[in-house]
Tab-separated table of C-alpha atoms in Angstrom:
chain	number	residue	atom	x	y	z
A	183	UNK	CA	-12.817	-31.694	16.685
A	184	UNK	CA	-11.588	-28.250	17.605
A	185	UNK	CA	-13.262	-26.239	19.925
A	186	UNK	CA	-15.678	-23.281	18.293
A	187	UNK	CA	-13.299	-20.487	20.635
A	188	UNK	CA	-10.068	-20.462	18.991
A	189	UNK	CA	-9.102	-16.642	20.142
A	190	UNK	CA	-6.598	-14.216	18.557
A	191	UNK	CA	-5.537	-17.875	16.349
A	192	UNK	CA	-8.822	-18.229	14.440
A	193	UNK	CA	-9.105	-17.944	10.790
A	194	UNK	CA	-10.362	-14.742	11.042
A	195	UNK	CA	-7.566	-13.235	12.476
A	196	UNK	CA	-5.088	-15.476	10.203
A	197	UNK	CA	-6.453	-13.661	6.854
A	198	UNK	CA	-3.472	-12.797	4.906
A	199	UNK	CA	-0.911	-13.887	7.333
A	200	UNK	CA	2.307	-15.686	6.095
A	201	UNK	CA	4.502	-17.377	8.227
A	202	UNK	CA	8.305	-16.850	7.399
A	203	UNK	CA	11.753	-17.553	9.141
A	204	UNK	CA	13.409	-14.618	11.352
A	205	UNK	CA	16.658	-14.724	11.126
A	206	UNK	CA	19.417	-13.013	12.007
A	207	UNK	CA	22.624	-11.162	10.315
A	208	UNK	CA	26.335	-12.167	10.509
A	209	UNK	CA	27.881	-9.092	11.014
A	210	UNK	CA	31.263	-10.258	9.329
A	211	UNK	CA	30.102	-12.889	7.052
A	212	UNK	CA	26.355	-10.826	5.832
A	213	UNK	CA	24.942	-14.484	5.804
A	214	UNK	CA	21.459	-14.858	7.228
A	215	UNK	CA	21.051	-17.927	10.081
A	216	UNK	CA	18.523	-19.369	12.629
A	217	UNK	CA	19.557	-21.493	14.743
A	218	UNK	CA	16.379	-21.966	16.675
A	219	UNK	CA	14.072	-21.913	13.939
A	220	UNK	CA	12.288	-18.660	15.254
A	221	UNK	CA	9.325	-17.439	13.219
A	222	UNK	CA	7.486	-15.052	12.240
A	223	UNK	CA	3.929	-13.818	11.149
A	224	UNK	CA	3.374	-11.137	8.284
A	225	UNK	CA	0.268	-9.661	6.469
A	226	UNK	CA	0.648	-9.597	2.807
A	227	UNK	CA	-1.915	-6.603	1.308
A	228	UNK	CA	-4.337	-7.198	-0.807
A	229	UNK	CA	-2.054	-5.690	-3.881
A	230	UNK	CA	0.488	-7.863	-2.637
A	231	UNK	CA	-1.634	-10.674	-3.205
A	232	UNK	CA	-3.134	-9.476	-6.677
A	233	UNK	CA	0.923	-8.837	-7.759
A	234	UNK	CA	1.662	-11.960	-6.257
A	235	UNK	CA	-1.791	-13.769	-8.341
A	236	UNK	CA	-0.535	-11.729	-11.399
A	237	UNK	CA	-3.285	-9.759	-11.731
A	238	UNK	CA	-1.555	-6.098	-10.999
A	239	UNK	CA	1.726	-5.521	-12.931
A	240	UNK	CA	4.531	-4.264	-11.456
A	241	UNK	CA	3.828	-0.700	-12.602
A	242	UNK	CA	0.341	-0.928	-10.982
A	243	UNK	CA	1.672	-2.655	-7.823
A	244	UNK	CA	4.381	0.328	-6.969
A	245	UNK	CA	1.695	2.934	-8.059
A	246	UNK	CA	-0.909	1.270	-5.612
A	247	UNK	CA	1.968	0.992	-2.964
A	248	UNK	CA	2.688	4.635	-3.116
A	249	UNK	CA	-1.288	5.787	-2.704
A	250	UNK	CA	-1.198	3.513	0.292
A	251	UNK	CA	1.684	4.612	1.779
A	252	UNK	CA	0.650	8.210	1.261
A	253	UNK	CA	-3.291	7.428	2.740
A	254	UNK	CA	-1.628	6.333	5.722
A	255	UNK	CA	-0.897	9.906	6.881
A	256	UNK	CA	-4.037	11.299	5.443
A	257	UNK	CA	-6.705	13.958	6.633
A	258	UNK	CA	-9.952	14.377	5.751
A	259	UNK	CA	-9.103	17.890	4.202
A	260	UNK	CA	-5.765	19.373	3.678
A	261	UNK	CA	-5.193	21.965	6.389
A	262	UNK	CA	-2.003	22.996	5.414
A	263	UNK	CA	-2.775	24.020	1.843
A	264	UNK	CA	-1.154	27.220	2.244
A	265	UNK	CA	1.964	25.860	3.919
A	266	UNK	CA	4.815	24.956	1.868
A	267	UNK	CA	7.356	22.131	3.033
A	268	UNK	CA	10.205	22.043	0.750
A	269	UNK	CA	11.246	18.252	0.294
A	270	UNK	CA	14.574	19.260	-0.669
A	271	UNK	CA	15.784	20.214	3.097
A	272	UNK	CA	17.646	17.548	5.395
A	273	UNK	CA	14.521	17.957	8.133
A	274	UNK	CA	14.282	15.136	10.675
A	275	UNK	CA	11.274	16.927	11.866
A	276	UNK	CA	8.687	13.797	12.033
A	277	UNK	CA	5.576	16.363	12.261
A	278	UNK	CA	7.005	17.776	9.026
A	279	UNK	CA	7.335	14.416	7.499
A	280	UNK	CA	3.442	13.843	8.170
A	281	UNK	CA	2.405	17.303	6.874
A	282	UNK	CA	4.560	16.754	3.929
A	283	UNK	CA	3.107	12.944	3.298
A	284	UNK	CA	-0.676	14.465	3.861
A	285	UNK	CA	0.096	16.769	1.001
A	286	UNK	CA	1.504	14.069	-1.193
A	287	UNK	CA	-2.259	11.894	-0.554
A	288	UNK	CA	-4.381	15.145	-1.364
A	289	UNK	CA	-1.982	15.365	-4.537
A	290	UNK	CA	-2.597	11.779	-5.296
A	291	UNK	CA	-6.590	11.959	-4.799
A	292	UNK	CA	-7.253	14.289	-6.942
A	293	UNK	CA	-5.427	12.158	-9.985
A	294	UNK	CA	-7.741	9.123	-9.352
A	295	UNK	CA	-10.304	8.850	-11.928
A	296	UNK	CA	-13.648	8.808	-10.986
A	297	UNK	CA	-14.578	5.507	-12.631
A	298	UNK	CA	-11.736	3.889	-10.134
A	299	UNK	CA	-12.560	5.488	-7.213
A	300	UNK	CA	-14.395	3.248	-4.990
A	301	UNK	CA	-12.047	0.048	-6.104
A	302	UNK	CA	-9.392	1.939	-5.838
A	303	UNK	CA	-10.299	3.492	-2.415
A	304	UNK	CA	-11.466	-0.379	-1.457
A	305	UNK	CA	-8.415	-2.321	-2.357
A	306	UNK	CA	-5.536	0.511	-2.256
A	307	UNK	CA	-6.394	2.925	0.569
A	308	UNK	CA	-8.518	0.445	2.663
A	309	UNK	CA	-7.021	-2.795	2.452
A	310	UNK	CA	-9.969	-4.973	1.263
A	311	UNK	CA	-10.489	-7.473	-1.373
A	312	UNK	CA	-12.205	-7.069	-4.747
A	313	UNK	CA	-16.142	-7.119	-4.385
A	314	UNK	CA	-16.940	-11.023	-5.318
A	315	UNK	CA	-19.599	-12.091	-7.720
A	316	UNK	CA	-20.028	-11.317	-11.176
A	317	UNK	CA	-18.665	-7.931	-11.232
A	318	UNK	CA	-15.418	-9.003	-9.963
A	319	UNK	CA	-13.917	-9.316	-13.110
A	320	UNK	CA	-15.286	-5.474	-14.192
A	321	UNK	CA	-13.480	-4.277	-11.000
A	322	UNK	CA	-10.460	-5.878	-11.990
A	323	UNK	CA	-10.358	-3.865	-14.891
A	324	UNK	CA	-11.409	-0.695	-13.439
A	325	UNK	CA	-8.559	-0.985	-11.168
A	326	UNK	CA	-5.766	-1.908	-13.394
A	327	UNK	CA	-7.021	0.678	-15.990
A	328	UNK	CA	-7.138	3.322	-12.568
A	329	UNK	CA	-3.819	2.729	-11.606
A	330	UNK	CA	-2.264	2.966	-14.961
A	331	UNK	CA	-3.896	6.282	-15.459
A	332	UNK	CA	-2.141	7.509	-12.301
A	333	UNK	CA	0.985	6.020	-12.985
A	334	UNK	CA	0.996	7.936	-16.267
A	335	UNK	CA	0.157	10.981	-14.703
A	336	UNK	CA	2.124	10.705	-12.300
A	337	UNK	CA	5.021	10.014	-14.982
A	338	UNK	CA	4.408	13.199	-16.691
A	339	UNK	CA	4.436	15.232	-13.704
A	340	UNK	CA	7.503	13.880	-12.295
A	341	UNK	CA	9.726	15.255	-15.888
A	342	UNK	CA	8.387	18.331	-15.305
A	343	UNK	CA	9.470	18.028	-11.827
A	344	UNK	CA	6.032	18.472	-9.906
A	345	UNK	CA	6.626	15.048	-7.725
C-alpha cells in the first residue's frame, strides 16, 4: 500500500514527464556514454504528445512550436509598437531579444483565427490538454485546421519577406 503523501513524486507532478539517459560527449570520438547510468526527467508538451499520437503533422507541430516559443516572451499589449528592432543586426542585447520576440507573438496573434482561438490559446500558448468529452474530437479539428491557416499565412508572408 503506498502512503496517500507521496510529495514532489506523485502522479500529479509526474504528468508528462519522461525519463531518459544523460549522457555525456566524447570529445575525440563524438560517441555518447554513461557509465553510471545517470538519468534524467523531461516534460514532453502537449503538441509533443499530439505529434508524437499523430494527431498534429509536422507542419502543425513546428507552427504550434513557434507560437509557443514566441508566447513565452509575451505582454499583455505591445508597448513597443513604435520601436523598430531590426533582426538583421549581430545584437547580443538579451532585452532586445525579448522586445524583438514580444513583437514576433503580437504578429502571430493577430493571424489566429477566431474559430481556433481558445484551443489554440489552451493547448499552444498554455500548455493544456484538449477539453475531454464529446467535443474533443471538434477541437481536434479546430486546431489542426487553426494551425494550418497560420502556417499558410505565415508561408506567404515569409516570400514576401515580412517574417
Amino acid at each position: 500500500m503506498m502512503p496517500w503523501d507521496m510529495g514532489a513524486s506523485g502522479p500529479a507532478n509526474r504528468q508528462n514527464l519522461i525519463e531518459e539517459g544523460a549522457p555525456t560527449i566524447d570529445r575525440d570520438t563524438g560517441k555518447e556514454h554513461n557509465p553510471n547510468g545517470v538519468k534524467r526527467m523531461r516534460r514532453h508538451s502537449w503538441i509533443s504528445i499530439y505529434r508524437r499520437k499523430g494527431k498534429l503533422s509536422e507542419r502543425q507541430f513546428n507552427t504550434a512550436d513557434q507560437i509557443h516559443r514566441a508566447s513565452l516572451g509575451k505582454l499583455s499589449d505591445d508597448p513597443l509598437r513604435a520601436l523598430f528592432i531590426d533582426r538583421g543586426m549581430a545584437c547580443d542585447d538579451a532585452q532586445a531579444a525579448a522586445f524583438d520576440q514580444r513583437r514576433a507573438f503580437h504578429r502571430i496573434d493577430a493571424m489566429i483565427p477566431d474559430y481556433a482561438r481558445p484551443v489554440i490559446e489552451r493547448v499552444v500558448i498554455e500548455d493544456q490538454p484538449l477539453w475531454p468529452g464529446t467535443a474533443h474530437e471538434r477541437h481536434l479539428d479546430r486546431l489542426q485546421r487553426g494551425l494550418d491557416e497560420i502556417a499558410d499565412v505565415m508561408d506567404a508572408m515569409r516570400k514576401v519577406r515580412k517574417i
